Short mmCIF file of C-alpha atoms and ligand atoms in Angstrom, two decimals:
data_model
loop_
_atom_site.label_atom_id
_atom_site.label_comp_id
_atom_site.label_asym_id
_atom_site.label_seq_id
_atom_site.Cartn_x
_atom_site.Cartn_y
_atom_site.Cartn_z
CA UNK A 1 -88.56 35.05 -31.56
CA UNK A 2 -88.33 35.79 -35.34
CA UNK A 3 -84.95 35.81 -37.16
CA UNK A 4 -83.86 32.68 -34.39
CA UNK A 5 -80.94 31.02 -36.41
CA UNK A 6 -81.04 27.52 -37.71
CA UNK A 7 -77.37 26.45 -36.16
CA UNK A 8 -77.18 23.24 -33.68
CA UNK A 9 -74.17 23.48 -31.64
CA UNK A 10 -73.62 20.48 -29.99
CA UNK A 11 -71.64 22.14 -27.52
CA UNK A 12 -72.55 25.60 -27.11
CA UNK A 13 -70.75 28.83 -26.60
CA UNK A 14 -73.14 30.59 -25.52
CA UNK A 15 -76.18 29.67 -23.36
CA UNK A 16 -79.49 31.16 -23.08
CA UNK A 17 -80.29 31.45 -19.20
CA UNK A 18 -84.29 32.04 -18.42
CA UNK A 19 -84.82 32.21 -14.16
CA UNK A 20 -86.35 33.47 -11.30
CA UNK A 21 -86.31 37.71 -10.97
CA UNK A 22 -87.16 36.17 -7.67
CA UNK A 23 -84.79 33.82 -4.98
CA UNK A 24 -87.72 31.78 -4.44
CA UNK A 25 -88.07 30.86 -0.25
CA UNK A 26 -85.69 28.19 -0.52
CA UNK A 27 -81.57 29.03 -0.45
CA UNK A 28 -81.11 25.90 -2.19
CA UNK A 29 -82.04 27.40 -5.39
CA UNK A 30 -79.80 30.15 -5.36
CA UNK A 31 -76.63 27.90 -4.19
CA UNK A 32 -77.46 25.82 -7.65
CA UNK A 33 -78.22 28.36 -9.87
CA UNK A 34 -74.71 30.01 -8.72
CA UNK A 35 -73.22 26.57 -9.23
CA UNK A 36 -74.78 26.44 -13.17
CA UNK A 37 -73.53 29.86 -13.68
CA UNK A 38 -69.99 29.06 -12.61
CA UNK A 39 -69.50 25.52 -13.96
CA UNK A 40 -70.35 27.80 -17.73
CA UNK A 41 -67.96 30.21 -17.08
CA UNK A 42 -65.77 27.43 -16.07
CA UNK A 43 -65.84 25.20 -19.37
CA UNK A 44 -65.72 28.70 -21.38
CA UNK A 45 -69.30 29.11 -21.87
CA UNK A 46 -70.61 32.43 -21.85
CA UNK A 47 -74.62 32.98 -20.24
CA UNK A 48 -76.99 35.03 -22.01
CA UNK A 49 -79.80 36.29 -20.09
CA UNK A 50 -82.48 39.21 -19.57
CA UNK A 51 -79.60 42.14 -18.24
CA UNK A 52 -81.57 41.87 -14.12
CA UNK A 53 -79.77 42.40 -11.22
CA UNK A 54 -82.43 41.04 -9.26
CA UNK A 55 -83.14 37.49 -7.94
CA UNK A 56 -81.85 34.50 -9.58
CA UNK A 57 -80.68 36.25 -12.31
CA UNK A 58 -78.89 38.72 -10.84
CA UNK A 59 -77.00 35.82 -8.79
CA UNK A 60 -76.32 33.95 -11.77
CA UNK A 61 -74.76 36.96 -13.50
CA UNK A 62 -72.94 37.73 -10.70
CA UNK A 63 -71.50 33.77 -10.17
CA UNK A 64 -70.50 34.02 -13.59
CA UNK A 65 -68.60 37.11 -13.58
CA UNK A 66 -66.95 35.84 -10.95
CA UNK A 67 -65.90 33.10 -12.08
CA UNK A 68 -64.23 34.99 -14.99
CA UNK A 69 -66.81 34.18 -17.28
CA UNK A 70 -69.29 36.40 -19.77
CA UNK A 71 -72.21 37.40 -19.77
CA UNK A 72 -74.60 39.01 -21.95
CA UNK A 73 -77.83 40.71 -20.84
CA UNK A 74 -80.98 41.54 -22.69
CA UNK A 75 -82.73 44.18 -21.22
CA UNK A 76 -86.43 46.24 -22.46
CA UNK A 77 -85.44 49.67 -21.71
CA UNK A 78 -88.84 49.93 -19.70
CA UNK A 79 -87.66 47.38 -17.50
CA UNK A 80 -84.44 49.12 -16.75
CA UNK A 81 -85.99 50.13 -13.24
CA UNK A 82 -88.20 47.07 -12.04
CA UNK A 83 -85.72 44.99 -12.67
CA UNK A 84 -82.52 46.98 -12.54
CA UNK A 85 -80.24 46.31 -15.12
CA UNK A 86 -76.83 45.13 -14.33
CA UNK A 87 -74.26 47.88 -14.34
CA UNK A 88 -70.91 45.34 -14.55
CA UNK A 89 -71.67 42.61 -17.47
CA UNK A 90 -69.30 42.17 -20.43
CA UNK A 91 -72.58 43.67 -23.00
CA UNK A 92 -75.47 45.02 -22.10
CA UNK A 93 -78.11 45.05 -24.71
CA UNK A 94 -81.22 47.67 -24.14
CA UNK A 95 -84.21 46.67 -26.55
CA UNK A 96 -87.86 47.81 -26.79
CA UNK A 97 -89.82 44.92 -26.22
CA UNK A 98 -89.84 41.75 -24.50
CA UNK A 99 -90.24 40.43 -27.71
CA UNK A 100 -86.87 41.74 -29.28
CA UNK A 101 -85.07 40.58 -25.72
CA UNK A 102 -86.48 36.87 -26.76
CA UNK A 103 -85.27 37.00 -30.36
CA UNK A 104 -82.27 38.23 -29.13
CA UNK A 105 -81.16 36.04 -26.25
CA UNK A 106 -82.19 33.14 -28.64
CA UNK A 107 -80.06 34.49 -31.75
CA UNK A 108 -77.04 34.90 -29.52
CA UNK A 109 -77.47 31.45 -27.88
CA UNK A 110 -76.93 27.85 -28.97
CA UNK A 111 -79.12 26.00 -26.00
CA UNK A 112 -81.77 27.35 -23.83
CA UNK A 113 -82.06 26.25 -19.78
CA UNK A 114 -84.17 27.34 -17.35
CA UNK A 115 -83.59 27.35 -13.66
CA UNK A 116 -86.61 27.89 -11.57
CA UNK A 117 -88.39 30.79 -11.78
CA UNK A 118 -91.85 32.32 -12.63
CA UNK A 119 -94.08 33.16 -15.23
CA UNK A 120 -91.66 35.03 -17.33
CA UNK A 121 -89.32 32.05 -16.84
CA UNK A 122 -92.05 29.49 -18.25
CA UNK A 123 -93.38 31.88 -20.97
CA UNK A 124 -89.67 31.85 -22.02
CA UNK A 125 -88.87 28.28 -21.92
CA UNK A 126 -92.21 27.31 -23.22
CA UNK A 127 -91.65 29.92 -26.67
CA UNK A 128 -87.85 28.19 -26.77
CA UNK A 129 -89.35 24.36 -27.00
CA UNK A 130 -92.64 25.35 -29.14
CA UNK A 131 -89.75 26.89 -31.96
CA UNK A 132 -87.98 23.90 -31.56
CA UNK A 133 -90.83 21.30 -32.01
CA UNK A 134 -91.97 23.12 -35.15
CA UNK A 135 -88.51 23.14 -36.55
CA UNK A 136 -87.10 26.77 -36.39
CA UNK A 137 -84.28 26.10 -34.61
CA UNK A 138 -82.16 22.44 -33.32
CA UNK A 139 -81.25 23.82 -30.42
CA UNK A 140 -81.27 22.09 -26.95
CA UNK A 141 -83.91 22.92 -24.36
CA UNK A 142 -83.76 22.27 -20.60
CA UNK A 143 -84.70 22.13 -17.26
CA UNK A 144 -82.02 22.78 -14.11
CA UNK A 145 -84.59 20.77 -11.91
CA UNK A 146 -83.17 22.09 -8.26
CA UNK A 147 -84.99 20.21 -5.36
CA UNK A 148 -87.49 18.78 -7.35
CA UNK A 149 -88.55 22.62 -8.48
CA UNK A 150 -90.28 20.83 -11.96
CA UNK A 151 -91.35 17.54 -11.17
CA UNK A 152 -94.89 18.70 -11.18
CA UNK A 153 -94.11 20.23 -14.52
CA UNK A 154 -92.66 17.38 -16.41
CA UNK A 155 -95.75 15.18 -14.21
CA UNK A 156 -98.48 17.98 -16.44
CA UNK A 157 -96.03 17.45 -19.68
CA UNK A 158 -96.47 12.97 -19.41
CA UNK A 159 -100.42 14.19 -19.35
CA UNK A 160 -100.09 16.25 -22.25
CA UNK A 161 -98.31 13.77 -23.91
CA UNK A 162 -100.92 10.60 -22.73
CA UNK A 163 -103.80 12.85 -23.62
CA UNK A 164 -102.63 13.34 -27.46
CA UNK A 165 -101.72 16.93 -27.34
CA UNK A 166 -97.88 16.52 -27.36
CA UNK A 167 -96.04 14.15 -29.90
CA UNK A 168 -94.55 11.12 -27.90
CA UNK A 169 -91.37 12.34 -30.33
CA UNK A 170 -91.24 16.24 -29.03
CA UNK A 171 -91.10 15.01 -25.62
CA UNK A 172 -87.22 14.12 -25.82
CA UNK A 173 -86.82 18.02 -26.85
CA UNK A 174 -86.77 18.91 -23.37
CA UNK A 175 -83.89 17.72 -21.49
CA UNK A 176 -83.86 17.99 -17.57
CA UNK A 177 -81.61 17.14 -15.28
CA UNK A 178 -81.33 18.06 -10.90
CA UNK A 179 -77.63 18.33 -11.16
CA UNK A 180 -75.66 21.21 -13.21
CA UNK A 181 -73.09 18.92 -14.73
CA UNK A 182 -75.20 16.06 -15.60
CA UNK A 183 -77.26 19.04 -17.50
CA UNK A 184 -74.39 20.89 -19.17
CA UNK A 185 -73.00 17.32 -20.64
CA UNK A 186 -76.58 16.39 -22.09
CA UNK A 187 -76.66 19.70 -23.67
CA UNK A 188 -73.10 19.14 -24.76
CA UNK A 189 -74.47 15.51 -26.70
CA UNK A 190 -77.81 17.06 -27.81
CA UNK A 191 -78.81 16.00 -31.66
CA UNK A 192 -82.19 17.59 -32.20
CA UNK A 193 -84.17 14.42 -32.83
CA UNK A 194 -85.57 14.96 -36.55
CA UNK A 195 -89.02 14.21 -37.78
CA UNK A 196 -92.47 15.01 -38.86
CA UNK A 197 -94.30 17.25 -36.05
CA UNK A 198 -97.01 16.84 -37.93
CA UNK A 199 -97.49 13.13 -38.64
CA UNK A 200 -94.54 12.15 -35.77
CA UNK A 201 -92.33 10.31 -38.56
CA UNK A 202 -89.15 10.19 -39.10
CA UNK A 203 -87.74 12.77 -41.84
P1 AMP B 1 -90.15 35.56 -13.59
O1 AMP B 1 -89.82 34.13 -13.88
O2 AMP B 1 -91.64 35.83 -13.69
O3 AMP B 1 -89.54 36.07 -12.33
O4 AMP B 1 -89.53 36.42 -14.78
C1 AMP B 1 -88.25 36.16 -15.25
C2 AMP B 1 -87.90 37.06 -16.40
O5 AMP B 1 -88.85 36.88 -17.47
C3 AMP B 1 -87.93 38.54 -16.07
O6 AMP B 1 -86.76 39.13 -16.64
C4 AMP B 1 -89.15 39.05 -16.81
O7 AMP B 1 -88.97 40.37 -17.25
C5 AMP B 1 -89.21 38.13 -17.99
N1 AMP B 1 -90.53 38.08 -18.60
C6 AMP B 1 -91.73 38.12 -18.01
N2 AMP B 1 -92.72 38.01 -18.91
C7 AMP B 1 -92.12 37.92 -20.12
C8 AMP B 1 -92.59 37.81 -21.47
N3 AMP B 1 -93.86 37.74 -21.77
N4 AMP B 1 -91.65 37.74 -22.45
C9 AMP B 1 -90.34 37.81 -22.15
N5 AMP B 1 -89.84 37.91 -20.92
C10 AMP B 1 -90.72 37.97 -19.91
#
């Protein structure tokens, strides 16, 4: 994620999407990821995202489109084929790696949410909010917590945080929320909280 830009937008233009290249087993988290998608598009928001037309994040792409909103795919040429790149978004971009689709999604966005997903989806979340506690960007990170999909998550997260390994202070970093407007407003009236993550003071 080198070259991420230092600019907070409290309300975003552009949002970072990570989810699923899955649908998961429950409709549920399609129907909310569609409703995330469209209720951007709706307030003017364009998503960025990793170019799929597969799973989740083909359907948000698609519920975004839709809804006469943009979208912006990020896509390693030698995915082009597992995950088939979308063939009707408003840019395409095809990059090398998965680390240049990373830096990219996160240079074109000003907040990062993911939706349920997989592995990809945490490893891309997880790079998002370990920038953000060191300081390299201010930007909001958080979770669209359909059905309950991270409770275990934010559940391991409290541990981390009991057990010493995460800051008390880098905990309010992460925003989640189970319902897609609730979310979009908190990323709307995110100020990065500032301070030390090294000795948790105020700065
Ligand atoms: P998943 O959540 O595993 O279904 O994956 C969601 C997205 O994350 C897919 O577009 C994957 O290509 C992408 N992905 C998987 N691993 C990585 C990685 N290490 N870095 C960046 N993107 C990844």
């Amino acid at each position: 994620m080198s070259g991420v830009s230092l600019s907070e937008s409290p309300s975003p233009r552009r949002v970072c999407i990570f989810c699923g290249s899955s649908f998961g087993t429950n409709p549920v988290y399609r129907d909310a990821a569609e409703s995330f998608a469209r209720l951007l598009a709706e307030n003017g928001i364009a998503v960025v995202y990793g170019g799929a037309s597969v799973g989740l994040m083909g359907a948000v792409a698609d519920a975004a489109l839709a809804a006469g909103g943009e979208v912006i795919g990020v896509l390693p040429r030698s995915m082009m084929a597992r995950e088939i790149g979308h063939s009707g978004l408003t840019e395409l971009h095809l990059v090398e790696t998965l680390h240049e689709r990373k830096a990219m999604m996160a240079e074109l966005s000003g907040a990062f949410v993911a939706l349920p997903g997989g592995w990809g989806t945490f490893e891309e979340m997880f790079e998002a909010l370990s920038w953000a506690q060191i300081g390299l960007h201010r930007k909001p990170c958080a979770l669209l917590n359909t059905d309950g999909f991270y409770d275990a998550l934010l559940s391991f997260l409290e541990t981390a945080v009991t057990a010493g390994f995460v800051r008390p202070e880098s905990s309010a970093l992460l925003l989640s929320d189970s319902d897609p407007a609730i979310l979009l407003n908190r990323l709307r009236g995110y100020v990065a909280p500032v301070y030390d993550r090294w000795s948790g003071n105020a700065v």
